[in-house]
Amino acid sequence: MDEKTKGAPEGCTHDCSSCQAACPSKDKSSFLASANALSDIKKVIAVVSGKGGVGKSLVTSMLAVNTRRQGFSTAILDADITGPSIPRIFALKAGVEGSDQGMFPVETKTGIRVMSVNLLLDKETTPVVWRGPVIAGTVKQFWTDVCWGDVDYMYVDMPPGTGDVPLTVFQSLPVDGIVVVTSPQDLVSMIVDKAVTMAQLMNIPVLGIVENYSYFECPDCHKRHEIYGHSHVEEAAAAHNLKVLAKIPIDPRLSALCDRGMLELMENDYLDAATDELLGKPETV
Ligand code: ADP
């Protein structure tokens, strides 16, 4: 048995890119792609969810807006290739420019740098019907072929779930930490268990959990209603010694701002403490 097969499961194909076995011979750094020569990205925070529609893109965007408001150079890499919603949230249209050195991200009104597959398509309604390896390859290219410039914080809107594509993306990008987005109707303990297991496999810390759609506050009487049921996020977080970074209510103003591409005008403090927590960690920037 040579070094490569030592500790590997029976039937090992040596294609570690889609295998979750924790082989001692597996070196995470061997899959990491080198960033573009014109990129200097200091921190990469991935935002994940168990399934689509829980508000992962909204949370990614709100964190980026808050980070930019604090004066940091901020970027969003939209790795949700089959459901890219970041350009819409910031009213960005196709029009990526490039040079011999690579593609340039598109900037939002406040200067958040964005790259998304929807910025490369003629029509935002064109579906991306690609197989997993092509999708993962595209995300990798967003890292290697995009001239991001100096970035203090890059948020990655990850593909939902813990399947092959998110796994390959995690192996390709040097992610410093993960934020998990859940909703009260999720099987939250299972989602958190899966995310934590995946993070452990990748050796990446989970920075905390954001619960979305936690409640709706009546604008007249200010009573809070748990529309999607009672939250179990605190128990799920405690089981893994994680922090609940925020609980975001259902707020029609948020969806209206997203639909109009004007999220940068948001006036709420839902993720203020969460942003401080993420940016204030001693090991960040
Ligand atoms: P995901 O990225 O998880 O698929 P999105 O962030 O695209 O989900 O959100 C799905 C839809 O729900 C979007 O139209 C978004 O504007 C809306 N939405 C998400 N969170 C909220 C919220 N807290 N209040 C109101 N609308 C929300």
PDB file of C-alpha atoms and ligand atoms in Angstrom:
ATOM      1  CA  MET A   1       0.000   0.000   0.000  1.00  0.00           C
ATOM      2  CA  ASP A   2       1.560   3.325  -1.046  1.00  0.00           C
ATOM      3  CA  GLU A   3       1.236   6.674   0.775  1.00  0.00           C
ATOM      4  CA  LYS A   4      -1.716   7.714  -1.370  1.00  0.00           C
ATOM      5  CA  THR A   5      -3.880   4.699  -0.591  1.00  0.00           C
ATOM      6  CA  LYS A   6      -2.991   4.491   3.105  1.00  0.00           C
ATOM      7  CA  GLY A   7      -6.215   4.833   5.124  1.00  0.00           C
ATOM      8  CA  ALA A   8      -8.352   5.200   1.976  1.00  0.00           C
ATOM      9  CA  PRO A   9     -11.720   3.397   1.761  1.00  0.00           C
ATOM     10  CA  GLU A  10     -12.078   0.245  -0.304  1.00  0.00           C
ATOM     11  CA  GLY A  11     -12.620   1.025  -3.982  1.00  0.00           C
ATOM     12  CA  CYS A  12     -10.785   4.358  -3.753  1.00  0.00           C
ATOM     13  CA  THR A  13     -10.553   5.966  -7.235  1.00  0.00           C
ATOM     14  CA  HIS A  14      -7.970   8.564  -6.147  1.00  0.00           C
ATOM     15  CA  ASP A  15     -10.318  11.286  -7.283  1.00  0.00           C
ATOM     16  CA  CYS A  16     -10.468  13.184  -3.992  1.00  0.00           C
ATOM     17  CA  SER A  17     -12.365  16.148  -5.489  1.00  0.00           C
ATOM     18  CA  SER A  18     -15.769  14.580  -4.858  1.00  0.00           C
ATOM     19  CA  CYS A  19     -14.943  12.183  -2.025  1.00  0.00           C
ATOM     20  CA  GLN A  20     -15.711  12.970   1.602  1.00  0.00           C
ATOM     21  CA  ALA A  21     -13.529  10.278   3.195  1.00  0.00           C
ATOM     22  CA  ALA A  22     -11.132  11.793   5.703  1.00  0.00           C
ATOM     23  CA  CYS A  23      -8.003  10.096   4.390  1.00  0.00           C
ATOM     24  CA  PRO A  24      -4.771  10.997   6.125  1.00  0.00           C
ATOM     25  CA  SER A  25      -3.167  11.434   2.703  1.00  0.00           C
ATOM     26  CA  LYS A  26      -5.722  14.036   1.723  1.00  0.00           C
ATOM     27  CA  ASP A  27      -4.202  17.485   1.711  1.00  0.00           C
ATOM     28  CA  LYS A  28      -6.821  20.215   1.541  1.00  0.00           C
ATOM     29  CA  SER A  29      -4.338  22.744   0.237  1.00  0.00           C
ATOM     30  CA  SER A  30      -3.718  20.638  -2.876  1.00  0.00           C
ATOM     31  CA  PHE A  31      -7.163  21.563  -4.243  1.00  0.00           C
ATOM     32  CA  LEU A  32      -6.908  25.286  -3.546  1.00  0.00           C
ATOM     33  CA  ALA A  33      -6.894  27.439  -6.644  1.00  0.00           C
ATOM     34  CA  SER A  34      -4.530  30.404  -6.807  1.00  0.00           C
ATOM     35  CA  ALA A  35      -6.249  33.769  -6.875  1.00  0.00           C
ATOM     36  CA  ASN A  36      -5.772  36.049  -9.871  1.00  0.00           C
ATOM     37  CA  ALA A  37      -2.496  37.972  -9.870  1.00  0.00           C
ATOM     38  CA  LEU A  38      -4.484  41.226  -9.549  1.00  0.00           C
ATOM     39  CA  SER A  39      -6.358  40.059  -6.440  1.00  0.00           C
ATOM     40  CA  ASP A  40      -5.418  40.544  -2.808  1.00  0.00           C
ATOM     41  CA  ILE A  41      -8.283  39.093  -0.785  1.00  0.00           C
ATOM     42  CA  LYS A  42      -7.778  39.080   2.971  1.00  0.00           C
ATOM     43  CA  LYS A  43     -10.806  37.251   4.375  1.00  0.00           C
ATOM     44  CA  VAL A  44     -13.298  34.929   2.715  1.00  0.00           C
ATOM     45  CA  ILE A  45     -16.590  34.204   4.489  1.00  0.00           C
ATOM     46  CA  ALA A  46     -18.929  31.621   2.944  1.00  0.00           C
ATOM     47  CA  VAL A  47     -22.680  31.809   3.526  1.00  0.00           C
ATOM     48  CA  VAL A  48     -24.406  28.432   3.365  1.00  0.00           C
ATOM     49  CA  SER A  49     -27.907  27.009   3.753  1.00  0.00           C
ATOM     50  CA  GLY A  50     -29.466  23.561   3.733  1.00  0.00           C
ATOM     51  CA  LYS A  51     -31.798  24.361   0.850  1.00  0.00           C
ATOM     52  CA  GLY A  52     -32.808  27.190  -1.476  1.00  0.00           C
ATOM     53  CA  GLY A  53     -35.169  29.992  -0.512  1.00  0.00           C
ATOM     54  CA  VAL A  54     -34.160  30.460   3.135  1.00  0.00           C
ATOM     55  CA  GLY A  55     -32.660  33.883   2.421  1.00  0.00           C
ATOM     56  CA  LYS A  56     -28.998  32.972   1.961  1.00  0.00           C
ATOM     57  CA  SER A  57     -28.494  35.544  -0.816  1.00  0.00           C
ATOM     58  CA  LEU A  58     -30.266  38.215   1.192  1.00  0.00           C
ATOM     59  CA  VAL A  59     -28.115  37.522   4.261  1.00  0.00           C
ATOM     60  CA  THR A  60     -24.939  37.512   2.103  1.00  0.00           C
ATOM     61  CA  SER A  61     -25.959  40.857   0.603  1.00  0.00           C
ATOM     62  CA  MET A  62     -26.943  42.456   3.924  1.00  0.00           C
ATOM     63  CA  LEU A  63     -23.617  41.406   5.477  1.00  0.00           C
ATOM     64  CA  ALA A  64     -21.798  42.915   2.485  1.00  0.00           C
ATOM     65  CA  VAL A  65     -23.796  46.164   2.711  1.00  0.00           C
ATOM     66  CA  ASN A  66     -23.008  46.474   6.436  1.00  0.00           C
ATOM     67  CA  THR A  67     -19.331  45.642   5.884  1.00  0.00           C
ATOM     68  CA  ARG A  68     -19.069  48.266   3.138  1.00  0.00           C
ATOM     69  CA  ARG A  69     -20.802  50.797   5.415  1.00  0.00           C
ATOM     70  CA  GLN A  70     -18.031  50.199   7.939  1.00  0.00           C
ATOM     71  CA  GLY A  71     -15.563  51.361   5.292  1.00  0.00           C
ATOM     72  CA  PHE A  72     -14.092  48.010   4.267  1.00  0.00           C
ATOM     73  CA  SER A  73     -13.339  47.040   0.717  1.00  0.00           C
ATOM     74  CA  THR A  74     -16.029  44.394   0.174  1.00  0.00           C
ATOM     75  CA  ALA A  75     -16.833  41.818  -2.488  1.00  0.00           C
ATOM     76  CA  ILE A  76     -19.461  39.163  -3.205  1.00  0.00           C
ATOM     77  CA  LEU A  77     -18.607  36.049  -5.187  1.00  0.00           C
ATOM     78  CA  ASP A  78     -21.928  34.569  -6.286  1.00  0.00           C
ATOM     79  CA  ALA A  79     -21.250  30.836  -6.235  1.00  0.00           C
ATOM     80  CA  ASP A  80     -24.955  29.979  -6.436  1.00  0.00           C
ATOM     81  CA  ILE A  81     -24.581  29.376 -10.166  1.00  0.00           C
ATOM     82  CA  THR A  82     -28.015  27.848 -10.808  1.00  0.00           C
ATOM     83  CA  GLY A  83     -29.894  30.390  -8.660  1.00  0.00           C
ATOM     84  CA  PRO A  84     -27.885  33.592  -8.944  1.00  0.00           C
ATOM     85  CA  SER A  85     -29.821  36.375  -7.197  1.00  0.00           C
ATOM     86  CA  ILE A  86     -27.064  38.806  -6.207  1.00  0.00           C
ATOM     87  CA  PRO A  87     -27.140  40.964  -9.412  1.00  0.00           C
ATOM     88  CA  ARG A  88     -30.904  41.502  -9.011  1.00  0.00           C
ATOM     89  CA  ILE A  89     -30.535  42.550  -5.356  1.00  0.00           C
ATOM     90  CA  PHE A  90     -28.124  45.312  -6.435  1.00  0.00           C
ATOM     91  CA  ALA A  91     -29.712  46.068  -9.855  1.00  0.00           C
ATOM     92  CA  LEU A  92     -26.571  44.991 -11.682  1.00  0.00           C
ATOM     93  CA  LYS A  93     -26.777  44.125 -15.359  1.00  0.00           C
ATOM     94  CA  ALA A  94     -24.516  42.077 -17.621  1.00  0.00           C
ATOM     95  CA  GLY A  95     -21.484  44.006 -18.754  1.00  0.00           C
ATOM     96  CA  VAL A  96     -18.382  42.413 -17.297  1.00  0.00           C
ATOM     97  CA  GLU A  97     -15.241  43.822 -18.868  1.00  0.00           C
ATOM     98  CA  GLY A  98     -11.992  42.009 -19.210  1.00  0.00           C
ATOM     99  CA  SER A  99      -8.368  42.319 -20.172  1.00  0.00           C
ATOM    100  CA  ASP A 100      -5.501  39.916 -20.792  1.00  0.00           C
ATOM    101  CA  GLN A 101      -5.239  39.548 -17.047  1.00  0.00           C
ATOM    102  CA  GLY A 102      -8.827  38.510 -16.425  1.00  0.00           C
ATOM    103  CA  MET A 103     -12.372  39.741 -15.861  1.00  0.00           C
ATOM    104  CA  PHE A 104     -13.246  42.746 -13.723  1.00  0.00           C
ATOM    105  CA  PRO A 105     -16.034  42.547 -11.146  1.00  0.00           C
ATOM    106  CA  VAL A 106     -19.012  44.872 -11.481  1.00  0.00           C
ATOM    107  CA  GLU A 107     -19.443  47.471  -8.719  1.00  0.00           C
ATOM    108  CA  THR A 108     -22.661  48.276  -6.893  1.00  0.00           C
ATOM    109  CA  LYS A 109     -23.626  51.884  -6.160  1.00  0.00           C
ATOM    110  CA  THR A 110     -21.726  51.883  -2.872  1.00  0.00           C
ATOM    111  CA  GLY A 111     -18.731  50.065  -4.332  1.00  0.00           C
ATOM    112  CA  ILE A 112     -19.274  46.389  -3.446  1.00  0.00           C
ATOM    113  CA  ARG A 113     -17.499  44.300  -6.106  1.00  0.00           C
ATOM    114  CA  VAL A 114     -19.631  41.496  -7.507  1.00  0.00           C
ATOM    115  CA  MET A 115     -19.088  38.570  -9.849  1.00  0.00           C
ATOM    116  CA  SER A 116     -22.003  36.347 -10.800  1.00  0.00           C
ATOM    117  CA  VAL A 117     -22.847  34.123 -13.731  1.00  0.00           C
ATOM    118  CA  ASN A 118     -25.859  36.350 -14.405  1.00  0.00           C
ATOM    119  CA  LEU A 119     -23.475  39.208 -15.201  1.00  0.00           C
ATOM    120  CA  LEU A 120     -22.062  37.065 -17.999  1.00  0.00           C
ATOM    121  CA  LEU A 121     -25.368  36.012 -19.577  1.00  0.00           C
ATOM    122  CA  ASP A 122     -27.236  38.044 -22.211  1.00  0.00           C
ATOM    123  CA  LYS A 123     -30.525  37.567 -20.405  1.00  0.00           C
ATOM    124  CA  GLU A 124     -30.895  37.059 -16.663  1.00  0.00           C
ATOM    125  CA  THR A 125     -33.687  34.574 -17.352  1.00  0.00           C
ATOM    126  CA  THR A 126     -31.388  32.191 -19.269  1.00  0.00           C
ATOM    127  CA  PRO A 127     -31.178  29.054 -17.117  1.00  0.00           C
ATOM    128  CA  VAL A 128     -27.795  27.566 -16.373  1.00  0.00           C
ATOM    129  CA  VAL A 129     -28.187  23.872 -17.229  1.00  0.00           C
ATOM    130  CA  TRP A 130     -24.682  22.680 -16.537  1.00  0.00           C
ATOM    131  CA  ARG A 131     -23.437  19.578 -14.787  1.00  0.00           C
ATOM    132  CA  GLY A 132     -21.837  19.759 -11.366  1.00  0.00           C
ATOM    133  CA  PRO A 133     -18.172  19.777 -12.427  1.00  0.00           C
ATOM    134  CA  VAL A 134     -18.804  22.637 -14.890  1.00  0.00           C
ATOM    135  CA  ILE A 135     -20.595  24.632 -12.191  1.00  0.00           C
ATOM    136  CA  ALA A 136     -17.783  24.051  -9.721  1.00  0.00           C
ATOM    137  CA  GLY A 137     -15.247  24.959 -12.433  1.00  0.00           C
ATOM    138  CA  THR A 138     -17.041  28.251 -13.057  1.00  0.00           C
ATOM    139  CA  VAL A 139     -16.865  29.173  -9.371  1.00  0.00           C
ATOM    140  CA  LYS A 140     -13.177  28.308  -9.384  1.00  0.00           C
ATOM    141  CA  GLN A 141     -12.717  30.653 -12.347  1.00  0.00           C
ATOM    142  CA  PHE A 142     -14.455  33.415 -10.410  1.00  0.00           C
ATOM    143  CA  TRP A 143     -11.518  33.078  -8.032  1.00  0.00           C
ATOM    144  CA  THR A 144      -8.681  32.545 -10.535  1.00  0.00           C
ATOM    145  CA  ASP A 145      -9.797  34.664 -13.497  1.00  0.00           C
ATOM    146  CA  VAL A 146     -11.387  37.678 -11.808  1.00  0.00           C
ATOM    147  CA  CYS A 147      -9.199  40.671 -10.973  1.00  0.00           C
ATOM    148  CA  TRP A 148     -10.738  41.453  -7.609  1.00  0.00           C
ATOM    149  CA  GLY A 149      -8.126  44.011  -6.524  1.00  0.00           C
ATOM    150  CA  ASP A 150      -7.657  44.700  -2.803  1.00  0.00           C
ATOM    151  CA  VAL A 151     -10.533  43.190  -0.853  1.00  0.00           C
ATOM    152  CA  ASP A 152     -10.818  43.185   2.940  1.00  0.00           C
ATOM    153  CA  TYR A 153     -13.852  40.907   3.080  1.00  0.00           C
ATOM    154  CA  MET A 154     -15.240  38.652   0.389  1.00  0.00           C
ATOM    155  CA  TYR A 155     -18.618  36.998   1.015  1.00  0.00           C
ATOM    156  CA  VAL A 156     -19.346  33.860  -0.998  1.00  0.00           C
ATOM    157  CA  ASP A 157     -23.015  33.095  -1.665  1.00  0.00           C
ATOM    158  CA  MET A 158     -22.649  29.315  -1.728  1.00  0.00           C
ATOM    159  CA  PRO A 159     -24.763  26.840  -3.668  1.00  0.00           C
ATOM    160  CA  PRO A 160     -27.395  25.454  -1.244  1.00  0.00           C
ATOM    161  CA  GLY A 161     -26.905  22.103   0.457  1.00  0.00           C
ATOM    162  CA  THR A 162     -23.886  19.984   1.244  1.00  0.00           C
ATOM    163  CA  GLY A 163     -23.569  18.110  -2.042  1.00  0.00           C
ATOM    164  CA  ASP A 164     -20.848  17.710  -4.584  1.00  0.00           C
ATOM    165  CA  VAL A 165     -20.824  21.300  -5.865  1.00  0.00           C
ATOM    166  CA  PRO A 166     -20.563  23.092  -2.487  1.00  0.00           C
ATOM    167  CA  LEU A 167     -17.953  20.556  -1.435  1.00  0.00           C
ATOM    168  CA  THR A 168     -15.798  21.225  -4.511  1.00  0.00           C
ATOM    169  CA  VAL A 169     -16.236  24.972  -4.056  1.00  0.00           C
ATOM    170  CA  PHE A 170     -15.079  24.694  -0.450  1.00  0.00           C
ATOM    171  CA  GLN A 171     -12.039  22.750  -1.566  1.00  0.00           C
ATOM    172  CA  SER A 172     -11.153  25.314  -4.245  1.00  0.00           C
ATOM    173  CA  LEU A 173     -11.483  28.565  -2.295  1.00  0.00           C
ATOM    174  CA  PRO A 174      -9.521  29.484   0.842  1.00  0.00           C
ATOM    175  CA  VAL A 175     -12.612  30.008   3.011  1.00  0.00           C
ATOM    176  CA  ASP A 176     -11.829  31.421   6.469  1.00  0.00           C
ATOM    177  CA  GLY A 177     -15.223  30.846   8.043  1.00  0.00           C
ATOM    178  CA  ILE A 178     -18.807  29.791   7.419  1.00  0.00           C
ATOM    179  CA  VAL A 179     -22.108  31.447   8.303  1.00  0.00           C
ATOM    180  CA  VAL A 180     -25.104  29.088   8.281  1.00  0.00           C
ATOM    181  CA  VAL A 181     -28.535  30.480   7.376  1.00  0.00           C
ATOM    182  CA  THR A 182     -31.605  28.597   8.594  1.00  0.00           C
ATOM    183  CA  SER A 183     -35.325  29.224   8.963  1.00  0.00           C
ATOM    184  CA  PRO A 184     -37.650  28.112  11.778  1.00  0.00           C
ATOM    185  CA  GLN A 185     -39.361  25.591   9.491  1.00  0.00           C
ATOM    186  CA  ASP A 186     -36.049  23.947   8.588  1.00  0.00           C
ATOM    187  CA  LEU A 187     -35.164  20.695  10.248  1.00  0.00           C
ATOM    188  CA  VAL A 188     -32.690  22.976  11.893  1.00  0.00           C
ATOM    189  CA  SER A 189     -30.714  20.500  13.955  1.00  0.00           C
ATOM    190  CA  MET A 190     -30.131  18.333  10.872  1.00  0.00           C
ATOM    191  CA  ILE A 191     -29.090  21.323   8.729  1.00  0.00           C
ATOM    192  CA  VAL A 192     -26.705  22.537  11.409  1.00  0.00           C
ATOM    193  CA  ASP A 193     -25.306  19.012  11.971  1.00  0.00           C
ATOM    194  CA  LYS A 194     -24.607  18.647   8.257  1.00  0.00           C
ATOM    195  CA  ALA A 195     -23.021  22.086   7.951  1.00  0.00           C
ATOM    196  CA  VAL A 196     -20.836  21.495  11.006  1.00  0.00           C
ATOM    197  CA  THR A 197     -19.740  18.069   9.734  1.00  0.00           C
ATOM    198  CA  MET A 198     -18.877  19.531   6.352  1.00  0.00           C
ATOM    199  CA  ALA A 199     -16.986  22.394   7.973  1.00  0.00           C
ATOM    200  CA  GLN A 200     -15.032  19.926  10.116  1.00  0.00           C
ATOM    201  CA  LEU A 201     -14.127  17.890   7.032  1.00  0.00           C
ATOM    202  CA  MET A 202     -12.850  21.068   5.406  1.00  0.00           C
ATOM    203  CA  ASN A 203     -11.224  22.255   8.618  1.00  0.00           C
ATOM    204  CA  ILE A 204     -13.063  25.585   8.408  1.00  0.00           C
ATOM    205  CA  PRO A 205     -14.657  27.212  11.491  1.00  0.00           C
ATOM    206  CA  VAL A 206     -18.392  27.833  11.625  1.00  0.00           C
ATOM    207  CA  LEU A 207     -18.690  31.477  12.697  1.00  0.00           C
ATOM    208  CA  GLY A 208     -22.344  31.252  13.660  1.00  0.00           C
ATOM    209  CA  ILE A 209     -25.952  30.824  12.590  1.00  0.00           C
ATOM    210  CA  VAL A 210     -28.362  33.417  11.224  1.00  0.00           C
ATOM    211  CA  GLU A 211     -32.026  32.517  11.475  1.00  0.00           C
ATOM    212  CA  ASN A 212     -34.210  34.142   8.831  1.00  0.00           C
ATOM    213  CA  TYR A 213     -38.013  34.482   8.797  1.00  0.00           C
ATOM    214  CA  SER A 214     -37.898  34.211  12.604  1.00  0.00           C
ATOM    215  CA  TYR A 215     -41.075  36.208  13.234  1.00  0.00           C
ATOM    216  CA  PHE A 216     -43.303  38.896  11.827  1.00  0.00           C
ATOM    217  CA  GLU A 217     -43.831  42.042  13.859  1.00  0.00           C
ATOM    218  CA  CYS A 218     -47.253  43.611  13.406  1.00  0.00           C
ATOM    219  CA  PRO A 219     -46.628  47.214  12.283  1.00  0.00           C
ATOM    220  CA  ASP A 220     -49.691  48.378  14.273  1.00  0.00           C
ATOM    221  CA  CYS A 221     -49.538  46.625  17.649  1.00  0.00           C
ATOM    222  CA  HIS A 222     -45.847  45.481  17.442  1.00  0.00           C
ATOM    223  CA  LYS A 223     -46.807  42.011  18.613  1.00  0.00           C
ATOM    224  CA  ARG A 224     -44.469  39.362  17.234  1.00  0.00           C
ATOM    225  CA  HIS A 225     -45.969  36.354  15.463  1.00  0.00           C
ATOM    226  CA  GLU A 226     -43.989  33.189  14.770  1.00  0.00           C
ATOM    227  CA  ILE A 227     -45.396  32.605  11.295  1.00  0.00           C
ATOM    228  CA  TYR A 228     -43.167  29.616  10.492  1.00  0.00           C
ATOM    229  CA  GLY A 229     -43.424  28.097  13.951  1.00  0.00           C
ATOM    230  CA  HIS A 230     -41.353  28.193  17.071  1.00  0.00           C
ATOM    231  CA  SER A 231     -37.613  28.472  16.582  1.00  0.00           C
ATOM    232  CA  HIS A 232     -35.270  25.678  17.680  1.00  0.00           C
ATOM    233  CA  VAL A 233     -32.129  27.417  16.508  1.00  0.00           C
ATOM    234  CA  GLU A 234     -30.796  28.120  20.018  1.00  0.00           C
ATOM    235  CA  GLU A 235     -30.826  24.403  20.924  1.00  0.00           C
ATOM    236  CA  ALA A 236     -29.213  23.427  17.599  1.00  0.00           C
ATOM    237  CA  ALA A 237     -26.526  26.074  18.087  1.00  0.00           C
ATOM    238  CA  ALA A 238     -25.863  25.096  21.697  1.00  0.00           C
ATOM    239  CA  ALA A 239     -25.425  21.448  20.680  1.00  0.00           C
ATOM    240  CA  HIS A 240     -22.382  22.494  18.645  1.00  0.00           C
ATOM    241  CA  ASN A 241     -21.248  25.348  20.859  1.00  0.00           C
ATOM    242  CA  LEU A 242     -22.125  27.844  18.130  1.00  0.00           C
ATOM    243  CA  LYS A 243     -23.471  31.377  18.335  1.00  0.00           C
ATOM    244  CA  VAL A 244     -26.812  32.502  16.962  1.00  0.00           C
ATOM    245  CA  LEU A 245     -25.584  35.663  15.250  1.00  0.00           C
ATOM    246  CA  ALA A 246     -29.017  37.098  14.426  1.00  0.00           C
ATOM    247  CA  LYS A 247     -32.717  36.467  14.014  1.00  0.00           C
ATOM    248  CA  ILE A 248     -34.160  38.319  11.033  1.00  0.00           C
ATOM    249  CA  PRO A 249     -37.916  38.903  10.893  1.00  0.00           C
ATOM    250  CA  ILE A 250     -40.096  38.566   7.820  1.00  0.00           C
ATOM    251  CA  ASP A 251     -39.978  42.146   6.614  1.00  0.00           C
ATOM    252  CA  PRO A 252     -41.782  43.096   3.383  1.00  0.00           C
ATOM    253  CA  ARG A 253     -39.517  46.164   3.141  1.00  0.00           C
ATOM    254  CA  LEU A 254     -36.556  43.815   2.628  1.00  0.00           C
ATOM    255  CA  SER A 255     -38.145  41.902  -0.242  1.00  0.00           C
ATOM    256  CA  ALA A 256     -39.326  45.190  -1.799  1.00  0.00           C
ATOM    257  CA  LEU A 257     -35.789  46.615  -1.664  1.00  0.00           C
ATOM    258  CA  CYS A 258     -34.397  43.385  -3.158  1.00  0.00           C
ATOM    259  CA  ASP A 259     -36.962  43.409  -5.959  1.00  0.00           C
ATOM    260  CA  ARG A 260     -36.057  47.018  -6.805  1.00  0.00           C
ATOM    261  CA  GLY A 261     -32.307  46.362  -6.581  1.00  0.00           C
ATOM    262  CA  MET A 262     -31.976  48.880  -3.782  1.00  0.00           C
ATOM    263  CA  LEU A 263     -30.862  46.856  -0.776  1.00  0.00           C
ATOM    264  CA  GLU A 264     -28.081  49.369  -0.123  1.00  0.00           C
ATOM    265  CA  LEU A 265     -30.802  51.771   1.066  1.00  0.00           C
ATOM    266  CA  MET A 266     -31.926  49.376   3.829  1.00  0.00           C
ATOM    267  CA  GLU A 267     -32.550  50.938   7.215  1.00  0.00           C
ATOM    268  CA  ASN A 268     -32.537  48.208   9.833  1.00  0.00           C
ATOM    269  CA  ASP A 269     -30.182  46.828  12.406  1.00  0.00           C
ATOM    270  CA  TYR A 270     -31.022  43.151  11.917  1.00  0.00           C
ATOM    271  CA  LEU A 271     -27.454  42.133  11.081  1.00  0.00           C
ATOM    272  CA  ASP A 272     -25.492  44.946  12.761  1.00  0.00           C
ATOM    273  CA  ALA A 273     -24.370  42.848  15.735  1.00  0.00           C
ATOM    274  CA  ALA A 274     -23.697  39.857  13.465  1.00  0.00           C
ATOM    275  CA  THR A 275     -21.508  41.983  11.189  1.00  0.00           C
ATOM    276  CA  ASP A 276     -19.572  43.346  14.181  1.00  0.00           C
ATOM    277  CA  GLU A 277     -19.099  39.799  15.410  1.00  0.00           C
ATOM    278  CA  LEU A 278     -17.758  38.641  12.031  1.00  0.00           C
ATOM    279  CA  LEU A 279     -15.493  41.658  11.510  1.00  0.00           C
ATOM    280  CA  GLY A 280     -14.423  41.968  15.104  1.00  0.00           C
ATOM    281  CA  LYS A 281     -12.891  38.542  15.474  1.00  0.00           C
ATOM    282  CA  PRO A 282      -9.273  38.969  16.463  1.00  0.00           C
ATOM    283  CA  GLU A 283      -8.059  36.898  13.528  1.00  0.00           C
ATOM    284  CA  THR A 284      -9.940  38.993  10.927  1.00  0.00           C
ATOM    285  CA  VAL A 285      -8.096  41.697   8.891  1.00  0.00           C
TER     286      VAL A 285
HETATM  287  P1  ADP B   1     -31.825  31.861  -1.086  1.00  0.00           P
HETATM  288  O1  ADP B   1     -30.577  32.581  -1.490  1.00  0.00           O
HETATM  289  O2  ADP B   1     -31.667  31.117   0.197  1.00  0.00           O
HETATM  290  O3  ADP B   1     -32.379  30.988  -2.182  1.00  0.00           O
HETATM  291  P2  ADP B   1     -33.046  34.500  -1.168  1.00  0.00           P
HETATM  292  O4  ADP B   1     -32.112  35.303  -0.352  1.00  0.00           O
HETATM  293  O5  ADP B   1     -32.932  34.639  -2.674  1.00  0.00           O
HETATM  294  O6  ADP B   1     -32.953  32.947  -0.783  1.00  0.00           O
HETATM  295  O7  ADP B   1     -34.522  34.842  -0.687  1.00  0.00           O
HETATM  296  C1  ADP B   1     -35.675  34.309  -1.340  1.00  0.00           C
HETATM  297  C2  ADP B   1     -36.740  35.388  -1.444  1.00  0.00           C
HETATM  298  O8  ADP B   1     -37.254  35.683  -0.145  1.00  0.00           O
HETATM  299  C3  ADP B   1     -36.237  36.706  -2.023  1.00  0.00           C
HETATM  300  O9  ADP B   1     -37.219  37.262  -2.838  1.00  0.00           O
HETATM  301  C4  ADP B   1     -36.021  37.578  -0.781  1.00  0.00           C
HETATM  302  O10 ADP B   1     -36.170  38.948  -1.073  1.00  0.00           O
HETATM  303  C5  ADP B   1     -37.125  37.084   0.138  1.00  0.00           C
HETATM  304  N1  ADP B   1     -36.746  37.188   1.562  1.00  0.00           N
HETATM  305  C6  ADP B   1     -35.710  36.565   2.168  1.00  0.00           C
HETATM  306  N2  ADP B   1     -35.676  36.865   3.476  1.00  0.00           N
HETATM  307  C7  ADP B   1     -36.701  37.725   3.716  1.00  0.00           C
HETATM  308  C8  ADP B   1     -37.187  38.389   4.898  1.00  0.00           C
HETATM  309  N3  ADP B   1     -36.597  38.235   6.075  1.00  0.00           N
HETATM  310  N4  ADP B   1     -38.264  39.176   4.763  1.00  0.00           N
HETATM  311  C9  ADP B   1     -38.875  39.319   3.558  1.00  0.00           C
HETATM  312  N5  ADP B   1     -38.472  38.732   2.413  1.00  0.00           N
HETATM  313  C10 ADP B   1     -37.392  37.921   2.497  1.00  0.00           C
END
